[in-house]
Amino acid sequence: MKSFDQQTTSPLSSESTQNEFLLSFIKGEKKAIEVAHSVWQQVVQKGDKVLDATCGNGHDTLALIKMVSGGGGGQVYGLDIQKSAIEKTTALLNASFPHADDNKKMKETVELFLLCHSRMEEIVPKGSFVKLVCFNLGYLPGGDKSIITVPERTLEALEAASRIVGSGGLISVLVYVGHIGGKEEYETVLAFASVLPVDSWVCSKFEMVNRPLAPVLVFLFKK
Ligand SMILES: C[S@@+](CC[C@H](N)C(=O)[O-])C[C@H]1O[C@@H](n2cnc3c(N)ncnc32)[C@H](O)[C@@H]1O
């Protein structure tokens, strides 16, 4: 395994690899979350501050740590309302950086908060911006499926995210429409995105047209 400081430029960073990733999604070979990670890798640079609004099992948080680390100053803020999610994320991160030096650097890079994402502005230092806020909505896989993201809080969180993402930054939202309330949440995300001013935001979505219950990937890019 690479050491903490060797979490260098991603193998997905070249344009051709990025295009291959897009084609794989179009051909149904890659999942939406894999496409999301490949896009994040294009936007996020070493040393950036980023925020994972739904830590869950920690896979996205781990991916983000690898993207920001190695350049000095990189910071990942991770939030979840479930203690079990914070514990699972902590366990995954510790298992991913088992060596003492790497583990110490990882812990300096990431801060996890048992907090609703609608309150994300409370944890990002005043006056500073983040390069990415990512949402992976729905319930915790392997956890209590009755605890899910809800449209009201998601909307407040999107509004907060739009205030803390800096120019050239991205809000990435993976929306699951298959569970109860999922469609309503999807419509909330789209309604928010569709009225963002075109002079400062580019809003797009990736959607499987003939699989209406497949997750939808929404990107809000701040010019
Ligand atoms: C699909 S999971 C996230 C998966 C995760 N990103 C990963 O890589 O494993 C959704 C998570 O959102 C969390 N969640 C639900 N409502 C939330 C809220 N208001 N604020 C922050 N997290 C919330 C859930 O507890 C759950 O862990």
Tab-separated table of C-alpha atoms and ligand atoms in Angstrom:
chain	number	residue	atom	x	y	z
A	1	MET	CA	0.000	0.000	0.000
A	2	LYS	CA	1.169	3.550	-0.739
A	3	SER	CA	2.225	5.614	2.250
A	4	PHE	CA	0.213	8.709	3.161
A	5	ASP	CA	2.509	11.093	1.268
A	6	GLN	CA	2.511	8.841	-1.790
A	7	GLN	CA	-1.227	9.286	-2.327
A	8	THR	CA	-0.148	11.130	-5.425
A	9	THR	CA	-1.841	12.203	-8.611
A	10	SER	CA	-4.617	9.860	-9.379
A	11	PRO	CA	-4.336	7.349	-12.230
A	12	LEU	CA	-7.592	8.858	-13.468
A	13	SER	CA	-6.205	12.312	-13.953
A	14	SER	CA	-5.490	12.161	-17.672
A	15	GLU	CA	-8.157	13.365	-20.061
A	16	SER	CA	-8.198	10.100	-22.014
A	17	THR	CA	-8.721	8.068	-18.844
A	18	GLN	CA	-11.481	10.463	-17.842
A	19	ASN	CA	-13.156	9.948	-21.214
A	20	GLU	CA	-12.818	6.178	-20.823
A	21	PHE	CA	-14.569	6.491	-17.483
A	22	LEU	CA	-17.416	8.441	-19.022
A	23	LEU	CA	-17.735	5.876	-21.800
A	24	SER	CA	-17.772	3.073	-19.215
A	25	PHE	CA	-20.705	4.798	-17.492
A	26	ILE	CA	-22.511	5.205	-20.795
A	27	LYS	CA	-21.936	1.498	-21.519
A	28	GLY	CA	-23.246	0.563	-18.066
A	29	GLU	CA	-19.868	-0.724	-16.894
A	30	LYS	CA	-19.233	1.877	-14.192
A	31	LYS	CA	-21.447	2.916	-11.344
A	32	ALA	CA	-22.488	6.521	-10.826
A	33	ILE	CA	-20.333	6.770	-7.675
A	34	GLU	CA	-17.269	5.709	-9.674
A	35	VAL	CA	-17.983	8.443	-12.194
A	36	ALA	CA	-18.413	10.877	-9.301
A	37	HIS	CA	-14.996	9.961	-7.878
A	38	SER	CA	-13.373	10.375	-11.284
A	39	VAL	CA	-14.898	13.853	-11.624
A	40	TRP	CA	-13.800	14.820	-8.092
A	41	GLN	CA	-10.278	13.809	-9.018
A	42	GLN	CA	-10.338	16.357	-11.834
A	43	VAL	CA	-11.567	19.149	-9.591
A	44	VAL	CA	-9.826	18.474	-6.278
A	45	GLN	CA	-6.117	19.133	-5.869
A	46	LYS	CA	-3.610	18.371	-3.170
A	47	GLY	CA	-3.888	20.840	-0.331
A	48	ASP	CA	-7.574	21.581	-0.973
A	49	LYS	CA	-10.256	21.664	1.693
A	50	VAL	CA	-13.231	19.417	0.918
A	51	LEU	CA	-16.329	18.306	2.766
A	52	ASP	CA	-18.107	14.952	2.767
A	53	ALA	CA	-21.683	15.748	3.838
A	54	THR	CA	-22.654	12.087	4.324
A	55	CYS	CA	-19.739	9.954	5.603
A	56	GLY	CA	-21.669	6.688	5.906
A	57	ASN	CA	-19.212	3.808	5.694
A	58	GLY	CA	-16.343	6.156	4.854
A	59	HIS	CA	-15.557	5.188	1.263
A	60	ASP	CA	-16.022	8.702	-0.086
A	61	THR	CA	-14.129	10.227	2.845
A	62	LEU	CA	-11.229	7.871	2.186
A	63	ALA	CA	-11.199	8.740	-1.522
A	64	LEU	CA	-11.136	12.448	-0.634
A	65	ILE	CA	-8.248	12.036	1.827
A	66	LYS	CA	-6.216	10.469	-0.967
A	67	MET	CA	-7.043	13.390	-3.271
A	68	VAL	CA	-6.062	16.230	-0.903
A	69	SER	CA	-3.110	14.676	0.886
A	70	GLY	CA	0.554	15.009	0.048
A	71	GLY	CA	0.543	18.719	-0.801
A	72	GLY	CA	0.373	20.141	2.701
A	73	GLY	CA	-2.698	21.824	4.105
A	74	GLY	CA	-5.250	19.403	2.680
A	75	GLN	CA	-8.307	19.021	4.862
A	76	VAL	CA	-11.327	16.725	4.729
A	77	TYR	CA	-14.371	17.492	6.860
A	78	GLY	CA	-16.738	14.559	7.236
A	79	LEU	CA	-20.262	14.725	8.649
A	80	ASP	CA	-22.927	12.214	9.515
A	81	ILE	CA	-25.862	12.184	11.921
A	82	GLN	CA	-25.264	8.554	12.927
A	83	LYS	CA	-22.658	7.588	15.498
A	84	SER	CA	-22.350	4.203	13.796
A	85	ALA	CA	-21.432	5.932	10.525
A	86	ILE	CA	-18.723	7.987	12.210
A	87	GLU	CA	-17.414	4.791	13.828
A	88	LYS	CA	-17.461	2.883	10.528
A	89	THR	CA	-15.680	5.724	8.758
A	90	THR	CA	-13.072	5.906	11.536
A	91	ALA	CA	-12.523	2.142	11.329
A	92	LEU	CA	-12.113	2.229	7.532
A	93	LEU	CA	-9.632	5.105	7.721
A	94	ASN	CA	-7.586	3.421	10.440
A	95	ALA	CA	-7.521	0.160	8.468
A	96	SER	CA	-6.483	2.056	5.320
A	97	PHE	CA	-3.543	3.778	7.057
A	98	PRO	CA	-2.225	1.123	9.461
A	99	HIS	CA	1.296	2.485	9.830
A	100	ALA	CA	1.771	4.907	12.730
A	101	ASP	CA	3.232	7.787	10.671
A	102	ASP	CA	0.582	7.542	7.976
A	103	ASN	CA	-2.160	7.154	10.556
A	104	LYS	CA	-0.993	10.327	12.319
A	105	LYS	CA	-0.959	12.298	9.050
A	106	MET	CA	-4.367	10.916	8.106
A	107	LYS	CA	-5.767	12.069	11.450
A	108	GLU	CA	-4.285	15.527	10.888
A	109	THR	CA	-6.018	15.656	7.507
A	110	VAL	CA	-9.525	14.531	8.414
A	111	GLU	CA	-12.039	15.771	10.968
A	112	LEU	CA	-15.257	13.833	11.510
A	113	PHE	CA	-18.347	15.426	13.029
A	114	LEU	CA	-21.524	13.875	14.383
A	115	LEU	CA	-23.574	16.678	12.881
A	116	CYS	CA	-26.397	17.336	10.428
A	117	HIS	CA	-25.053	18.538	7.097
A	118	SER	CA	-27.396	21.538	7.217
A	119	ARG	CA	-24.942	22.866	9.838
A	120	MET	CA	-21.793	22.431	7.734
A	121	GLU	CA	-20.949	26.136	7.920
A	122	GLU	CA	-20.293	25.744	11.657
A	123	ILE	CA	-17.239	23.573	11.011
A	124	VAL	CA	-15.556	25.244	8.045
A	125	PRO	CA	-13.384	28.086	9.351
A	126	LYS	CA	-15.018	31.475	8.733
A	127	GLY	CA	-13.806	33.111	5.537
A	128	SER	CA	-12.431	29.930	3.994
A	129	PHE	CA	-13.885	28.022	1.062
A	130	VAL	CA	-13.951	24.364	0.138
A	131	LYS	CA	-13.259	22.891	-3.309
A	132	LEU	CA	-15.867	20.153	-3.062
A	133	VAL	CA	-18.940	19.288	-1.050
A	134	CYS	CA	-20.174	15.776	-1.794
A	135	PHE	CA	-23.478	14.202	-0.877
A	136	ASN	CA	-24.197	10.498	-1.159
A	137	LEU	CA	-27.836	10.581	-0.116
A	138	GLY	CA	-30.151	7.910	1.259
A	139	TYR	CA	-29.484	5.406	4.038
A	140	LEU	CA	-26.338	3.874	5.480
A	141	PRO	CA	-25.629	0.632	3.576
A	142	GLY	CA	-25.598	-2.195	6.124
A	143	GLY	CA	-27.176	0.099	8.720
A	144	ASP	CA	-30.627	1.237	9.820
A	145	LYS	CA	-32.546	1.839	6.583
A	146	SER	CA	-35.121	3.991	8.363
A	147	ILE	CA	-32.510	6.710	8.956
A	148	ILE	CA	-32.228	8.518	5.653
A	149	THR	CA	-31.426	11.931	4.323
A	150	VAL	CA	-34.578	14.060	4.111
A	151	PRO	CA	-35.470	16.758	1.553
A	152	GLU	CA	-35.786	19.626	4.082
A	153	ARG	CA	-32.315	19.094	5.566
A	154	THR	CA	-30.810	18.267	2.172
A	155	LEU	CA	-32.104	21.569	0.816
A	156	GLU	CA	-30.656	23.510	3.771
A	157	ALA	CA	-27.376	21.647	3.291
A	158	LEU	CA	-27.288	22.446	-0.428
A	159	GLU	CA	-27.880	26.113	0.369
A	160	ALA	CA	-25.037	26.019	2.900
A	161	ALA	CA	-22.795	24.168	0.439
A	162	SER	CA	-23.440	26.795	-2.226
A	163	ARG	CA	-22.140	29.440	0.192
A	164	ILE	CA	-18.936	27.641	1.184
A	165	VAL	CA	-17.854	26.240	-2.201
A	166	GLY	CA	-15.317	28.543	-3.777
A	167	SER	CA	-14.958	29.536	-7.406
A	168	GLY	CA	-13.862	26.509	-9.461
A	169	GLY	CA	-15.403	24.200	-6.873
A	170	LEU	CA	-18.090	21.570	-7.095
A	171	ILE	CA	-21.147	20.303	-5.259
A	172	SER	CA	-21.634	16.646	-6.130
A	173	VAL	CA	-24.911	14.935	-5.251
A	174	LEU	CA	-25.647	11.245	-5.713
A	175	VAL	CA	-29.400	10.825	-5.314
A	176	TYR	CA	-31.133	7.485	-4.799
A	177	VAL	CA	-34.694	7.526	-6.039
A	178	GLY	CA	-35.600	3.895	-5.264
A	179	HIS	CA	-36.466	4.213	-1.573
A	180	ILE	CA	-39.496	5.907	0.001
A	181	GLY	CA	-38.989	9.660	-0.153
A	182	GLY	CA	-36.171	9.303	-2.687
A	183	LYS	CA	-38.109	10.806	-5.595
A	184	GLU	CA	-39.169	13.777	-3.467
A	185	GLU	CA	-35.570	14.334	-2.436
A	186	TYR	CA	-34.448	14.105	-6.071
A	187	GLU	CA	-37.026	16.729	-7.041
A	188	THR	CA	-35.795	18.956	-4.211
A	189	VAL	CA	-32.221	18.695	-5.474
A	190	LEU	CA	-33.303	19.453	-9.049
A	191	ALA	CA	-35.477	22.386	-7.963
A	192	PHE	CA	-32.515	23.870	-6.066
A	193	ALA	CA	-30.112	23.315	-8.956
A	194	SER	CA	-32.437	24.625	-11.644
A	195	VAL	CA	-32.664	28.136	-10.175
A	196	LEU	CA	-28.968	28.696	-9.486
A	197	PRO	CA	-27.841	31.693	-11.565
A	198	VAL	CA	-26.304	30.688	-14.884
A	199	ASP	CA	-23.616	33.360	-14.703
A	200	SER	CA	-22.021	31.646	-11.704
A	201	TRP	CA	-23.216	28.005	-11.749
A	202	VAL	CA	-23.207	25.146	-14.258
A	203	CYS	CA	-25.690	22.460	-13.189
A	204	SER	CA	-25.827	19.057	-14.857
A	205	LYS	CA	-26.996	15.512	-14.193
A	206	PHE	CA	-26.178	11.963	-15.243
A	207	GLU	CA	-29.239	9.755	-15.352
A	208	MET	CA	-30.046	6.295	-16.686
A	209	VAL	CA	-33.068	7.013	-18.856
A	210	ASN	CA	-34.366	3.432	-19.087
A	211	ARG	CA	-33.598	2.575	-15.442
A	212	PRO	CA	-35.840	4.999	-13.557
A	213	LEU	CA	-34.747	3.714	-10.133
A	214	ALA	CA	-30.999	3.960	-10.808
A	215	PRO	CA	-29.162	6.620	-8.761
A	216	VAL	CA	-28.815	10.014	-10.407
A	217	LEU	CA	-25.633	12.030	-10.268
A	218	VAL	CA	-26.053	15.799	-10.066
A	219	PHE	CA	-23.134	18.228	-10.382
A	220	LEU	CA	-23.278	21.905	-9.439
A	221	PHE	CA	-20.090	23.573	-10.607
A	222	LYS	CA	-19.303	27.071	-9.362
A	223	LYS	CA	-17.630	29.122	-12.105
B	1	LIG	C1	-25.620	6.506	1.343
B	1	LIG	S1	-24.951	6.805	2.931
B	1	LIG	C2	-23.406	7.562	2.579
B	1	LIG	C3	-22.357	6.629	2.018
B	1	LIG	C4	-20.954	7.123	2.225
B	1	LIG	N1	-20.678	8.358	1.574
B	1	LIG	C5	-19.909	6.092	1.928
B	1	LIG	O1	-18.944	6.362	1.172
B	1	LIG	O2	-20.001	4.987	2.479
B	1	LIG	C6	-25.909	8.172	3.521
B	1	LIG	C7	-25.508	8.668	4.905
B	1	LIG	O3	-26.130	9.934	5.128
B	1	LIG	C8	-26.303	10.056	6.505
B	1	LIG	N2	-27.239	11.140	6.805
B	1	LIG	C9	-28.588	11.128	6.805
B	1	LIG	N3	-29.077	12.335	7.115
B	1	LIG	C10	-28.004	13.149	7.334
B	1	LIG	C11	-27.859	14.516	7.709
B	1	LIG	N4	-28.936	15.296	7.897
B	1	LIG	N5	-26.609	15.014	7.859
B	1	LIG	C12	-25.512	14.228	7.659
B	1	LIG	N6	-25.596	12.913	7.311
B	1	LIG	C13	-26.833	12.381	7.143
B	1	LIG	C14	-26.797	8.690	6.913
B	1	LIG	O4	-26.648	8.493	8.311
B	1	LIG	C15	-25.924	7.768	6.054
B	1	LIG	O5	-24.816	7.318	6.766
